[in-house]
Amino acid sequence: MKQLLLFLFLPSAVFAQDYKTKENIRYYSTSADSYMDQQCVLDIYYPANTKNFSTVVWFHGGGITGGNKEIPEALKGKGLAIIGVKYRLSPKVQAPAYIEDAAAAIAWAFKHIAEYNGDTNRIFISGHSAGAYLGSMVTLNKEYLAKYQIDANKIAGLISLSSQAITHFTIRKEQGIKDIQPTIDKYAPLYHVRADAPPVLLITGDREMEMLGRYEENAYWARMMKLAGHKRTTLYELQGFGHNMTAPAFPLLLKFIAETK
């Protein structure tokens, strides 16, 4: 585990180029109901005059009960495509519906990013809190993308910002379990640790300021990845920051993408 203070860095490259945004693209080819039509859409922000760029598929937080798709301002203008995903929420749907939505959105990226001149070998998965949890589940449990004939190991890397590593508290609530009673089942990233997973960057806030033991969950997750034989898991604890730690985490995300080959 690496502890970080307030010493941050700025990306070394400044990209002078045009960007375009397309909004509310449906990522399912078929629709089950009006709620799916409303929620299962994404926005893509991409460099217009560049080829073979990296892409970040970004899932918003909100406890799987709220929030909306977003293109983080800190990631704009960095030579990347950003895909902001909207997904169905509890209690209108229950697990695994929203994890399946995350998988469908990632599958859309693999199938369509080349149309925007992006590199299908440079698709990174990220998000904050509940969004990081969804991306982590799809990255580690290969069954979700296998439905689309995609090997999850084709993901270039997972950047998880303050994710749950145990079963998400909203899923436990759906099961009648209190949020301070930890469980690890098929809905826990920890349940799916494996040696051959893509590179993983885990970032949390300060252990004394995070919510519900979030740092400790990630520290155990990193340890289990190492014991499983995975050699590319890195954990950062951002000293002095609580659960809303995205501002100091974004430079680490950009550095991870730049250094991941």
PDB file of C-alpha atoms in Angstrom:
ATOM      1  CA  MET A   1       0.000   0.000   0.000  1.00  0.00           C
ATOM      2  CA  LYS A   2       1.199   3.468  -0.846  1.00  0.00           C
ATOM      3  CA  GLN A   3       0.214   6.483   1.238  1.00  0.00           C
ATOM      4  CA  LEU A   4      -0.095   9.824  -0.535  1.00  0.00           C
ATOM      5  CA  LEU A   5      -0.125  13.278   0.983  1.00  0.00           C
ATOM      6  CA  LEU A   6      -1.116  16.395  -0.920  1.00  0.00           C
ATOM      7  CA  PHE A   7       1.780  16.208  -3.356  1.00  0.00           C
ATOM      8  CA  LEU A   8       0.129  15.712  -6.732  1.00  0.00           C
ATOM      9  CA  PHE A   9       1.371  15.938 -10.266  1.00  0.00           C
ATOM     10  CA  LEU A  10       0.039  17.242 -13.536  1.00  0.00           C
ATOM     11  CA  PRO A  11       0.006  15.333 -16.821  1.00  0.00           C
ATOM     12  CA  SER A  12       3.104  16.215 -18.801  1.00  0.00           C
ATOM     13  CA  ALA A  13       1.345  16.445 -22.129  1.00  0.00           C
ATOM     14  CA  VAL A  14      -1.068  19.174 -23.143  1.00  0.00           C
ATOM     15  CA  PHE A  15      -3.381  18.150 -25.932  1.00  0.00           C
ATOM     16  CA  ALA A  16      -4.406  20.909 -28.354  1.00  0.00           C
ATOM     17  CA  GLN A  17      -7.165  19.214 -30.269  1.00  0.00           C
ATOM     18  CA  ASP A  18     -10.893  19.204 -30.784  1.00  0.00           C
ATOM     19  CA  TYR A  19     -13.290  16.993 -28.866  1.00  0.00           C
ATOM     20  CA  LYS A  20     -16.811  15.915 -29.663  1.00  0.00           C
ATOM     21  CA  THR A  21     -19.590  14.526 -27.501  1.00  0.00           C
ATOM     22  CA  LYS A  22     -22.451  12.240 -28.439  1.00  0.00           C
ATOM     23  CA  GLU A  23     -25.157  11.767 -25.853  1.00  0.00           C
ATOM     24  CA  ASN A  24     -27.803   9.241 -24.846  1.00  0.00           C
ATOM     25  CA  ILE A  25     -26.617   6.331 -26.948  1.00  0.00           C
ATOM     26  CA  ARG A  26     -28.441   3.131 -26.087  1.00  0.00           C
ATOM     27  CA  TYR A  27     -26.045   0.331 -25.241  1.00  0.00           C
ATOM     28  CA  TYR A  28     -28.548  -2.530 -25.365  1.00  0.00           C
ATOM     29  CA  SER A  29     -29.670  -3.705 -28.787  1.00  0.00           C
ATOM     30  CA  THR A  30     -33.114  -4.611 -27.429  1.00  0.00           C
ATOM     31  CA  SER A  31     -35.338  -3.085 -24.774  1.00  0.00           C
ATOM     32  CA  ALA A  32     -37.262  -4.804 -21.988  1.00  0.00           C
ATOM     33  CA  ASP A  33     -39.241  -1.797 -20.739  1.00  0.00           C
ATOM     34  CA  SER A  34     -39.401   1.985 -20.559  1.00  0.00           C
ATOM     35  CA  TYR A  35     -37.165   2.108 -17.477  1.00  0.00           C
ATOM     36  CA  MET A  36     -34.394   0.335 -19.366  1.00  0.00           C
ATOM     37  CA  ASP A  37     -34.871   2.802 -22.238  1.00  0.00           C
ATOM     38  CA  GLN A  38     -34.505   5.692 -19.799  1.00  0.00           C
ATOM     39  CA  GLN A  39     -31.527   4.409 -17.841  1.00  0.00           C
ATOM     40  CA  CYS A  40     -29.432   2.287 -20.183  1.00  0.00           C
ATOM     41  CA  VAL A  41     -27.753   5.026 -22.167  1.00  0.00           C
ATOM     42  CA  LEU A  42     -24.254   6.474 -22.353  1.00  0.00           C
ATOM     43  CA  ASP A  43     -22.428   9.604 -23.472  1.00  0.00           C
ATOM     44  CA  ILE A  44     -19.100   9.503 -25.294  1.00  0.00           C
ATOM     45  CA  TYR A  45     -16.575  12.337 -25.269  1.00  0.00           C
ATOM     46  CA  TYR A  46     -13.714  11.729 -27.676  1.00  0.00           C
ATOM     47  CA  PRO A  47     -10.835  13.442 -29.523  1.00  0.00           C
ATOM     48  CA  ALA A  48     -12.049  14.220 -33.009  1.00  0.00           C
ATOM     49  CA  ASN A  49      -8.766  14.245 -34.928  1.00  0.00           C
ATOM     50  CA  THR A  50      -6.788  11.501 -33.208  1.00  0.00           C
ATOM     51  CA  LYS A  51      -6.461   7.770 -33.807  1.00  0.00           C
ATOM     52  CA  ASN A  52      -5.736   4.858 -31.504  1.00  0.00           C
ATOM     53  CA  PHE A  53      -6.503   6.768 -28.321  1.00  0.00           C
ATOM     54  CA  SER A  54      -7.257   5.160 -24.966  1.00  0.00           C
ATOM     55  CA  THR A  55     -10.802   5.050 -23.596  1.00  0.00           C
ATOM     56  CA  VAL A  56     -12.086   5.217 -20.030  1.00  0.00           C
ATOM     57  CA  VAL A  57     -15.505   3.695 -19.393  1.00  0.00           C
ATOM     58  CA  TRP A  58     -16.667   5.659 -16.338  1.00  0.00           C
ATOM     59  CA  PHE A  59     -19.415   4.554 -13.934  1.00  0.00           C
ATOM     60  CA  HIS A  60     -20.893   7.131 -11.554  1.00  0.00           C
ATOM     61  CA  GLY A  61     -21.350   6.601  -7.835  1.00  0.00           C
ATOM     62  CA  GLY A  62     -24.469   6.951  -5.735  1.00  0.00           C
ATOM     63  CA  GLY A  63     -24.863   3.701  -3.805  1.00  0.00           C
ATOM     64  CA  ILE A  64     -26.592   1.988  -6.790  1.00  0.00           C
ATOM     65  CA  THR A  65     -29.669   3.964  -5.724  1.00  0.00           C
ATOM     66  CA  GLY A  66     -28.936   7.370  -7.285  1.00  0.00           C
ATOM     67  CA  GLY A  67     -26.635   9.401  -9.492  1.00  0.00           C
ATOM     68  CA  ASN A  68     -26.431  10.053 -13.201  1.00  0.00           C
ATOM     69  CA  LYS A  69     -23.999   9.516 -16.050  1.00  0.00           C
ATOM     70  CA  GLU A  70     -21.113  11.944 -16.147  1.00  0.00           C
ATOM     71  CA  ILE A  71     -17.944  12.853 -18.020  1.00  0.00           C
ATOM     72  CA  PRO A  72     -15.525  13.919 -15.255  1.00  0.00           C
ATOM     73  CA  GLU A  73     -14.118  17.384 -15.962  1.00  0.00           C
ATOM     74  CA  ALA A  74     -10.685  16.316 -14.714  1.00  0.00           C
ATOM     75  CA  LEU A  75     -10.419  13.769 -17.545  1.00  0.00           C
ATOM     76  CA  LYS A  76     -11.391  16.102 -20.360  1.00  0.00           C
ATOM     77  CA  GLY A  77      -8.796  17.383 -22.786  1.00  0.00           C
ATOM     78  CA  LYS A  78      -6.285  14.649 -21.965  1.00  0.00           C
ATOM     79  CA  GLY A  79      -6.281  12.830 -25.302  1.00  0.00           C
ATOM     80  CA  LEU A  80      -8.710  10.200 -24.046  1.00  0.00           C
ATOM     81  CA  ALA A  81     -12.228   9.137 -24.887  1.00  0.00           C
ATOM     82  CA  ILE A  82     -14.506   9.083 -21.847  1.00  0.00           C
ATOM     83  CA  ILE A  83     -17.709   7.054 -21.852  1.00  0.00           C
ATOM     84  CA  GLY A  84     -20.111   8.092 -19.109  1.00  0.00           C
ATOM     85  CA  VAL A  85     -22.606   5.345 -18.336  1.00  0.00           C
ATOM     86  CA  LYS A  86     -26.095   5.526 -16.896  1.00  0.00           C
ATOM     87  CA  TYR A  87     -27.542   2.320 -15.451  1.00  0.00           C
ATOM     88  CA  ARG A  88     -30.615   0.984 -13.715  1.00  0.00           C
ATOM     89  CA  LEU A  89     -30.920   1.568  -9.978  1.00  0.00           C
ATOM     90  CA  SER A  90     -32.166  -0.231  -6.899  1.00  0.00           C
ATOM     91  CA  PRO A  91     -34.907  -0.653  -5.713  1.00  0.00           C
ATOM     92  CA  LYS A  92     -36.527  -0.543  -9.176  1.00  0.00           C
ATOM     93  CA  VAL A  93     -34.238  -3.421 -10.133  1.00  0.00           C
ATOM     94  CA  GLN A  94     -32.139  -5.759  -8.022  1.00  0.00           C
ATOM     95  CA  ALA A  95     -28.815  -7.510  -8.451  1.00  0.00           C
ATOM     96  CA  PRO A  96     -27.481  -8.494 -10.885  1.00  0.00           C
ATOM     97  CA  ALA A  97     -29.404  -6.141 -13.223  1.00  0.00           C
ATOM     98  CA  TYR A  98     -27.143  -3.117 -12.754  1.00  0.00           C
ATOM     99  CA  ILE A  99     -23.993  -5.250 -13.018  1.00  0.00           C
ATOM    100  CA  GLU A 100     -25.373  -6.610 -16.278  1.00  0.00           C
ATOM    101  CA  ASP A 101     -25.921  -3.006 -17.413  1.00  0.00           C
ATOM    102  CA  ALA A 102     -22.270  -2.235 -16.692  1.00  0.00           C
ATOM    103  CA  ALA A 103     -21.233  -5.264 -18.742  1.00  0.00           C
ATOM    104  CA  ALA A 104     -23.460  -4.216 -21.645  1.00  0.00           C
ATOM    105  CA  ALA A 105     -21.952  -0.725 -21.634  1.00  0.00           C
ATOM    106  CA  ILE A 106     -18.404  -2.099 -21.618  1.00  0.00           C
ATOM    107  CA  ALA A 107     -19.331  -4.477 -24.428  1.00  0.00           C
ATOM    108  CA  TRP A 108     -20.640  -1.475 -26.386  1.00  0.00           C
ATOM    109  CA  ALA A 109     -17.242   0.181 -25.984  1.00  0.00           C
ATOM    110  CA  PHE A 110     -15.426  -2.868 -27.325  1.00  0.00           C
ATOM    111  CA  LYS A 111     -17.771  -3.146 -30.284  1.00  0.00           C
ATOM    112  CA  HIS A 112     -17.962   0.527 -31.226  1.00  0.00           C
ATOM    113  CA  ILE A 113     -14.909   2.496 -30.068  1.00  0.00           C
ATOM    114  CA  ALA A 114     -13.063   1.740 -33.329  1.00  0.00           C
ATOM    115  CA  GLU A 115     -15.804   3.684 -35.137  1.00  0.00           C
ATOM    116  CA  TYR A 116     -14.518   6.748 -33.256  1.00  0.00           C
ATOM    117  CA  ASN A 117     -10.868   5.805 -34.060  1.00  0.00           C
ATOM    118  CA  GLY A 118     -10.203   4.493 -30.565  1.00  0.00           C
ATOM    119  CA  ASP A 119      -7.969   1.509 -29.786  1.00  0.00           C
ATOM    120  CA  THR A 120      -9.901  -1.568 -28.633  1.00  0.00           C
ATOM    121  CA  ASN A 121      -6.766  -2.729 -26.821  1.00  0.00           C
ATOM    122  CA  ARG A 122      -6.759   0.428 -24.692  1.00  0.00           C
ATOM    123  CA  ILE A 123     -10.137   0.302 -22.947  1.00  0.00           C
ATOM    124  CA  PHE A 124      -9.876   1.067 -19.226  1.00  0.00           C
ATOM    125  CA  ILE A 125     -12.666   0.628 -16.694  1.00  0.00           C
ATOM    126  CA  SER A 126     -13.135   3.110 -13.878  1.00  0.00           C
ATOM    127  CA  GLY A 127     -15.626   4.761 -11.580  1.00  0.00           C
ATOM    128  CA  HIS A 128     -16.155   6.044  -8.075  1.00  0.00           C
ATOM    129  CA  SER A 129     -17.753   4.177  -5.164  1.00  0.00           C
ATOM    130  CA  ALA A 130     -20.752   2.218  -6.506  1.00  0.00           C
ATOM    131  CA  GLY A 131     -19.511   2.876 -10.031  1.00  0.00           C
ATOM    132  CA  ALA A 132     -16.097   1.459  -9.169  1.00  0.00           C
ATOM    133  CA  TYR A 133     -17.838  -1.568  -7.680  1.00  0.00           C
ATOM    134  CA  LEU A 134     -19.774  -2.214 -10.895  1.00  0.00           C
ATOM    135  CA  GLY A 135     -16.674  -1.907 -13.053  1.00  0.00           C
ATOM    136  CA  SER A 136     -14.747  -4.180 -10.699  1.00  0.00           C
ATOM    137  CA  MET A 137     -17.406  -6.880 -10.800  1.00  0.00           C
ATOM    138  CA  VAL A 138     -17.439  -6.962 -14.603  1.00  0.00           C
ATOM    139  CA  THR A 139     -13.644  -6.929 -14.821  1.00  0.00           C
ATOM    140  CA  LEU A 140     -13.059  -9.719 -12.293  1.00  0.00           C
ATOM    141  CA  ASN A 141     -16.054 -11.990 -12.943  1.00  0.00           C
ATOM    142  CA  LYS A 142     -15.499 -12.981 -16.551  1.00  0.00           C
ATOM    143  CA  GLU A 143     -19.027 -14.395 -16.932  1.00  0.00           C
ATOM    144  CA  TYR A 144     -20.589 -10.965 -17.470  1.00  0.00           C
ATOM    145  CA  LEU A 145     -18.614 -10.078 -20.616  1.00  0.00           C
ATOM    146  CA  ALA A 146     -18.525 -13.683 -21.852  1.00  0.00           C
ATOM    147  CA  LYS A 147     -22.213 -13.186 -22.648  1.00  0.00           C
ATOM    148  CA  TYR A 148     -21.014 -10.820 -25.402  1.00  0.00           C
ATOM    149  CA  GLN A 149     -18.169 -13.104 -26.526  1.00  0.00           C
ATOM    150  CA  ILE A 150     -15.655 -10.731 -24.918  1.00  0.00           C
ATOM    151  CA  ASP A 151     -12.803 -11.930 -22.737  1.00  0.00           C
ATOM    152  CA  ALA A 152     -12.603  -9.641 -19.695  1.00  0.00           C
ATOM    153  CA  ASN A 153      -8.826  -9.963 -19.899  1.00  0.00           C
ATOM    154  CA  LYS A 154      -8.982  -7.719 -22.982  1.00  0.00           C
ATOM    155  CA  ILE A 155      -9.684  -4.836 -20.588  1.00  0.00           C
ATOM    156  CA  ALA A 156      -6.503  -2.769 -20.471  1.00  0.00           C
ATOM    157  CA  GLY A 157      -6.840  -1.971 -16.789  1.00  0.00           C
ATOM    158  CA  LEU A 158      -9.197  -1.386 -13.872  1.00  0.00           C
ATOM    159  CA  ILE A 159      -8.966   1.875 -11.899  1.00  0.00           C
ATOM    160  CA  SER A 160     -11.202   1.552  -8.862  1.00  0.00           C
ATOM    161  CA  LEU A 161     -11.872   4.672  -6.789  1.00  0.00           C
ATOM    162  CA  SER A 162     -13.174   3.796  -3.317  1.00  0.00           C
ATOM    163  CA  SER A 163     -15.030   0.664  -4.345  1.00  0.00           C
ATOM    164  CA  GLN A 164     -16.603  -1.906  -2.087  1.00  0.00           C
ATOM    165  CA  ALA A 165     -14.569  -5.121  -2.187  1.00  0.00           C
ATOM    166  CA  ILE A 166     -17.099  -7.145  -0.223  1.00  0.00           C
ATOM    167  CA  THR A 167     -20.716  -7.531  -1.352  1.00  0.00           C
ATOM    168  CA  HIS A 168     -22.115  -4.049  -1.946  1.00  0.00           C
ATOM    169  CA  PHE A 169     -24.222  -2.671   0.898  1.00  0.00           C
ATOM    170  CA  THR A 170     -27.190  -2.047  -1.424  1.00  0.00           C
ATOM    171  CA  ILE A 171     -27.172  -5.688  -2.495  1.00  0.00           C
ATOM    172  CA  ARG A 172     -26.949  -6.721   1.160  1.00  0.00           C
ATOM    173  CA  LYS A 173     -29.926  -4.458   1.851  1.00  0.00           C
ATOM    174  CA  GLU A 174     -31.826  -6.216  -0.935  1.00  0.00           C
ATOM    175  CA  GLN A 175     -30.988  -9.455   0.896  1.00  0.00           C
ATOM    176  CA  GLY A 176     -32.169  -8.089   4.250  1.00  0.00           C
ATOM    177  CA  ILE A 177     -28.623  -7.684   5.633  1.00  0.00           C
ATOM    178  CA  LYS A 178     -27.493  -4.568   7.526  1.00  0.00           C
ATOM    179  CA  ASP A 179     -24.770  -2.377   6.023  1.00  0.00           C
ATOM    180  CA  ILE A 180     -22.394  -3.070   8.928  1.00  0.00           C
ATOM    181  CA  GLN A 181     -22.711  -6.844   8.526  1.00  0.00           C
ATOM    182  CA  PRO A 182     -20.072  -7.789   5.924  1.00  0.00           C
ATOM    183  CA  THR A 183     -20.630 -10.650   3.523  1.00  0.00           C
ATOM    184  CA  ILE A 184     -18.592 -12.026   0.652  1.00  0.00           C
ATOM    185  CA  ASP A 185     -20.580 -13.904  -1.985  1.00  0.00           C
ATOM    186  CA  LYS A 186     -20.759 -13.956  -5.781  1.00  0.00           C
ATOM    187  CA  TYR A 187     -21.533 -10.220  -5.708  1.00  0.00           C
ATOM    188  CA  ALA A 188     -18.198  -9.336  -4.090  1.00  0.00           C
ATOM    189  CA  PRO A 189     -15.130  -8.407  -6.147  1.00  0.00           C
ATOM    190  CA  LEU A 190     -13.131 -10.278  -3.494  1.00  0.00           C
ATOM    191  CA  TYR A 191     -14.903 -13.486  -4.456  1.00  0.00           C
ATOM    192  CA  HIS A 192     -13.443 -13.256  -7.968  1.00  0.00           C
ATOM    193  CA  VAL A 193      -9.760 -12.474  -7.326  1.00  0.00           C
ATOM    194  CA  ARG A 194      -7.577 -14.153  -9.926  1.00  0.00           C
ATOM    195  CA  ALA A 195      -3.975 -14.146 -11.060  1.00  0.00           C
ATOM    196  CA  ASP A 196      -4.696 -13.422 -14.725  1.00  0.00           C
ATOM    197  CA  ALA A 197      -6.832 -10.295 -14.257  1.00  0.00           C
ATOM    198  CA  PRO A 198      -5.913  -7.052 -16.054  1.00  0.00           C
ATOM    199  CA  PRO A 199      -3.752  -4.512 -14.190  1.00  0.00           C
ATOM    200  CA  VAL A 200      -5.604  -3.102 -11.177  1.00  0.00           C
ATOM    201  CA  LEU A 201      -5.247   0.279  -9.461  1.00  0.00           C
ATOM    202  CA  LEU A 202      -7.115   0.607  -6.159  1.00  0.00           C
ATOM    203  CA  ILE A 203      -7.471   4.076  -4.630  1.00  0.00           C
ATOM    204  CA  THR A 204      -9.254   4.989  -1.400  1.00  0.00           C
ATOM    205  CA  GLY A 205      -9.439   7.939   0.930  1.00  0.00           C
ATOM    206  CA  ASP A 206      -7.838   8.106   4.361  1.00  0.00           C
ATOM    207  CA  ARG A 207      -8.734   5.021   6.425  1.00  0.00           C
ATOM    208  CA  GLU A 208      -9.896   7.275   9.290  1.00  0.00           C
ATOM    209  CA  MET A 209     -12.102   9.371   6.992  1.00  0.00           C
ATOM    210  CA  GLU A 210     -13.512   6.810   4.547  1.00  0.00           C
ATOM    211  CA  MET A 211     -16.960   5.262   4.878  1.00  0.00           C
ATOM    212  CA  LEU A 212     -17.656   1.804   6.310  1.00  0.00           C
ATOM    213  CA  GLY A 213     -14.092   0.507   6.342  1.00  0.00           C
ATOM    214  CA  ARG A 214     -13.582   1.140   2.655  1.00  0.00           C
ATOM    215  CA  TYR A 215      -9.782   1.347   2.928  1.00  0.00           C
ATOM    216  CA  GLU A 216      -9.584  -1.923   4.857  1.00  0.00           C
ATOM    217  CA  GLU A 217     -11.728  -3.678   2.248  1.00  0.00           C
ATOM    218  CA  ASN A 218      -9.400  -2.534  -0.511  1.00  0.00           C
ATOM    219  CA  ALA A 219      -6.297  -3.443   1.457  1.00  0.00           C
ATOM    220  CA  TYR A 220      -7.604  -6.980   1.887  1.00  0.00           C
ATOM    221  CA  TRP A 221      -8.551  -7.088  -1.788  1.00  0.00           C
ATOM    222  CA  ALA A 222      -5.021  -6.070  -2.775  1.00  0.00           C
ATOM    223  CA  ARG A 223      -3.567  -8.703  -0.438  1.00  0.00           C
ATOM    224  CA  MET A 224      -5.766 -11.468  -1.855  1.00  0.00           C
ATOM    225  CA  MET A 225      -4.854 -10.488  -5.417  1.00  0.00           C
ATOM    226  CA  LYS A 226      -1.194 -10.809  -4.483  1.00  0.00           C
ATOM    227  CA  LEU A 227      -1.739 -14.175  -2.810  1.00  0.00           C
ATOM    228  CA  ALA A 228      -3.677 -15.355  -5.858  1.00  0.00           C
ATOM    229  CA  GLY A 229      -0.591 -14.613  -7.956  1.00  0.00           C
ATOM    230  CA  HIS A 230      -1.644 -11.308  -9.530  1.00  0.00           C
ATOM    231  CA  LYS A 231       1.449  -9.131  -9.943  1.00  0.00           C
ATOM    232  CA  ARG A 232      -0.113  -5.896 -11.157  1.00  0.00           C
ATOM    233  CA  THR A 233      -2.293  -4.647  -8.274  1.00  0.00           C
ATOM    234  CA  THR A 234      -1.436  -1.289  -6.689  1.00  0.00           C
ATOM    235  CA  LEU A 235      -3.194   0.289  -3.709  1.00  0.00           C
ATOM    236  CA  TYR A 236      -3.102   3.977  -2.744  1.00  0.00           C
ATOM    237  CA  GLU A 237      -4.523   5.553   0.404  1.00  0.00           C
ATOM    238  CA  LEU A 238      -5.041   9.307  -0.043  1.00  0.00           C
ATOM    239  CA  GLN A 239      -4.159  10.860   3.301  1.00  0.00           C
ATOM    240  CA  GLY A 240      -6.480  13.633   4.453  1.00  0.00           C
ATOM    241  CA  PHE A 241      -9.298  12.783   2.049  1.00  0.00           C
ATOM    242  CA  GLY A 242     -12.587  11.072   2.794  1.00  0.00           C
ATOM    243  CA  HIS A 243     -14.879   9.085   0.547  1.00  0.00           C
ATOM    244  CA  ASN A 244     -15.156  11.948  -1.938  1.00  0.00           C
ATOM    245  CA  MET A 245     -11.533  11.585  -3.010  1.00  0.00           C
ATOM    246  CA  THR A 246     -11.792  11.817  -6.787  1.00  0.00           C
ATOM    247  CA  ALA A 247      -9.895  15.115  -7.202  1.00  0.00           C
ATOM    248  CA  PRO A 248      -6.531  13.761  -6.003  1.00  0.00           C
ATOM    249  CA  ALA A 249      -7.269  10.343  -7.531  1.00  0.00           C
ATOM    250  CA  PHE A 250      -7.699  11.523 -11.128  1.00  0.00           C
ATOM    251  CA  PRO A 251      -3.993  12.347 -11.657  1.00  0.00           C
ATOM    252  CA  LEU A 252      -3.175   8.818 -10.471  1.00  0.00           C
ATOM    253  CA  LEU A 253      -5.714   7.439 -12.935  1.00  0.00           C
ATOM    254  CA  LEU A 254      -4.093   9.355 -15.802  1.00  0.00           C
ATOM    255  CA  LYS A 255      -0.619   8.236 -14.770  1.00  0.00           C
ATOM    256  CA  PHE A 256      -1.768   4.611 -14.599  1.00  0.00           C
ATOM    257  CA  ILE A 257      -3.179   4.811 -18.132  1.00  0.00           C
ATOM    258  CA  ALA A 258      -0.031   6.443 -19.477  1.00  0.00           C
ATOM    259  CA  GLU A 259       2.201   3.789 -17.900  1.00  0.00           C
ATOM    260  CA  THR A 260       0.081   0.727 -18.717  1.00  0.00           C
ATOM    261  CA  LYS A 261       1.303  -0.896 -21.907  1.00  0.00           C
TER     262      LYS A 261
END
